[in-house]
């Protein structure tokens, strides 16, 4: 699992803005929640929400069945690092985690978990 203390921050103009954007991107937050299988713990009484979450979590392009949670998150961290260094990577590779089809409820749950951990 990654924590903010394990991420070395390289100083350059706009770094704080870049970090804020990454941390407030609903698609990326939803991706992290699903990659950690926490979406299975959400209690809800909405069949529409259930179908949206199931559809998003079942996307084979985003979540291949042969990858572990660590592999999902390692790939995302490496792509985010390469993008910040302006290394040539496919824009699709990084933008797939900013997918606008992710239900916002997933990002909201992730933000609530982070807030609860912070307050604890």
GROMACS .gro file of C-alpha atoms in nm:
model
  120
    1UNK     CA    1   0.000   0.000   0.000
    2UNK     CA    2   0.123   0.346  -0.077
    3UNK     CA    3   0.127   0.638   0.163
    4UNK     CA    4   0.213   1.001   0.120
    5UNK     CA    5   0.533   0.948   0.317
    6UNK     CA    6   0.662   0.701   0.059
    7UNK     CA    7   0.617   0.940  -0.230
    8UNK     CA    8   0.918   1.160  -0.285
    9UNK     CA    9   0.808   1.501  -0.398
   10UNK     CA   10   1.033   1.663  -0.654
   11UNK     CA   11   1.009   2.041  -0.640
   12UNK     CA   12   0.909   2.219  -0.954
   13UNK     CA   13   0.670   2.496  -1.040
   14UNK     CA   14   0.309   2.394  -0.985
   15UNK     CA   15   0.381   2.069  -0.796
   16UNK     CA   16   0.124   2.140  -0.523
   17UNK     CA   17  -0.138   2.216  -0.787
   18UNK     CA   18  -0.061   1.888  -0.966
   19UNK     CA   19  -0.091   1.692  -0.641
   20UNK     CA   20  -0.421   1.862  -0.556
   21UNK     CA   21  -0.559   1.780  -0.901
   22UNK     CA   22  -0.460   1.415  -0.869
   23UNK     CA   23  -0.611   1.389  -0.521
   24UNK     CA   24  -0.940   1.548  -0.624
   25UNK     CA   25  -0.991   1.357  -0.949
   26UNK     CA   26  -1.308   1.150  -0.903
   27UNK     CA   27  -1.208   0.895  -1.166
   28UNK     CA   28  -0.874   0.826  -1.003
   29UNK     CA   29  -1.023   0.804  -0.654
   30UNK     CA   30  -1.289   0.563  -0.779
   31UNK     CA   31  -1.018   0.355  -0.947
   32UNK     CA   32  -0.820   0.326  -0.624
   33UNK     CA   33  -1.132   0.224  -0.429
   34UNK     CA   34  -1.219  -0.051  -0.679
   35UNK     CA   35  -0.856  -0.166  -0.712
   36UNK     CA   36  -0.854  -0.221  -0.334
   37UNK     CA   37  -1.188  -0.410  -0.356
   38UNK     CA   38  -1.349  -0.164  -0.116
   39UNK     CA   39  -1.645  -0.112  -0.350
   40UNK     CA   40  -1.777  -0.448  -0.229
   41UNK     CA   41  -1.821  -0.303   0.122
   42UNK     CA   42  -2.058  -0.021   0.019
   43UNK     CA   43  -2.409  -0.067   0.155
   44UNK     CA   44  -2.677   0.085  -0.066
   45UNK     CA   45  -3.040   0.039  -0.157
   46UNK     CA   46  -3.023   0.147  -0.519
   47UNK     CA   47  -3.031  -0.100  -0.805
   48UNK     CA   48  -2.918   0.176  -1.042
   49UNK     CA   49  -2.609   0.250  -0.831
   50UNK     CA   50  -2.538  -0.122  -0.799
   51UNK     CA   51  -2.549  -0.168  -1.177
   52UNK     CA   52  -2.321   0.135  -1.235
   53UNK     CA   53  -2.065   0.009  -0.982
   54UNK     CA   54  -2.080  -0.346  -1.119
   55UNK     CA   55  -2.034  -0.222  -1.474
   56UNK     CA   56  -1.736  -0.003  -1.379
   57UNK     CA   57  -1.569  -0.266  -1.158
   58UNK     CA   58  -1.620  -0.534  -1.423
   59UNK     CA   59  -1.440  -0.339  -1.696
   60UNK     CA   60  -1.167  -0.576  -1.815
   61UNK     CA   61  -0.963  -0.291  -1.967
   62UNK     CA   62  -0.934  -0.112  -1.632
   63UNK     CA   63  -0.925  -0.413  -1.402
   64UNK     CA   64  -0.774  -0.722  -1.570
   65UNK     CA   65  -0.851  -1.033  -1.369
   66UNK     CA   66  -0.486  -1.147  -1.377
   67UNK     CA   67  -0.352  -0.843  -1.186
   68UNK     CA   68  -0.331  -0.795  -0.811
   69UNK     CA   69  -0.418  -0.475  -0.624
   70UNK     CA   70  -0.049  -0.392  -0.587
   71UNK     CA   71   0.000  -0.428  -0.963
   72UNK     CA   72  -0.294  -0.194  -1.033
   73UNK     CA   73  -0.163   0.073  -0.799
   74UNK     CA   74   0.203   0.031  -0.897
   75UNK     CA   75   0.113   0.082  -1.261
   76UNK     CA   76  -0.086   0.395  -1.175
   77UNK     CA   77   0.194   0.539  -0.958
   78UNK     CA   78   0.455   0.473  -1.229
   79UNK     CA   79   0.242   0.633  -1.500
   80UNK     CA   80   0.167   0.936  -1.282
   81UNK     CA   81   0.539   0.977  -1.209
   82UNK     CA   82   0.633   0.948  -1.577
   83UNK     CA   83   0.363   1.198  -1.670
   84UNK     CA   84   0.496   1.453  -1.420
   85UNK     CA   85   0.848   1.409  -1.560
   86UNK     CA   86   0.707   1.470  -1.909
   87UNK     CA   87   0.832   1.130  -2.023
   88UNK     CA   88   0.670   1.003  -2.338
   89UNK     CA   89   0.380   0.775  -2.246
   90UNK     CA   90   0.045   0.709  -2.401
   91UNK     CA   91  -0.204   0.967  -2.279
   92UNK     CA   92  -0.469   0.693  -2.270
   93UNK     CA   93  -0.263   0.495  -2.019
   94UNK     CA   94  -0.283   0.770  -1.758
   95UNK     CA   95  -0.622   0.907  -1.851
   96UNK     CA   96  -0.797   0.573  -1.814
   97UNK     CA   97  -0.788   0.629  -1.438
   98UNK     CA   98  -0.957   0.964  -1.485
   99UNK     CA   99  -1.248   0.783  -1.648
  100UNK     CA  100  -1.564   0.990  -1.632
  101UNK     CA  101  -1.780   0.676  -1.637
  102UNK     CA  102  -1.681   0.594  -1.280
  103UNK     CA  103  -1.976   0.647  -1.045
  104UNK     CA  104  -1.912   0.954  -0.828
  105UNK     CA  105  -2.032   0.759  -0.524
  106UNK     CA  106  -1.709   0.555  -0.538
  107UNK     CA  107  -1.492   0.866  -0.517
  108UNK     CA  108  -1.711   1.004  -0.238
  109UNK     CA  109  -1.667   0.686  -0.034
  110UNK     CA  110  -1.290   0.695  -0.085
  111UNK     CA  111  -1.276   1.060   0.026
  112UNK     CA  112  -1.485   0.975   0.334
  113UNK     CA  113  -1.246   0.691   0.424
  114UNK     CA  114  -0.942   0.916   0.389
  115UNK     CA  115  -1.111   1.183   0.602
  116UNK     CA  116  -1.205   0.929   0.871
  117UNK     CA  117  -0.850   0.795   0.885
  118UNK     CA  118  -0.712   1.149   0.906
  119UNK     CA  119  -0.945   1.239   1.195
  120UNK     CA  120  -0.871   0.916   1.377
   0.00000   0.00000   0.00000
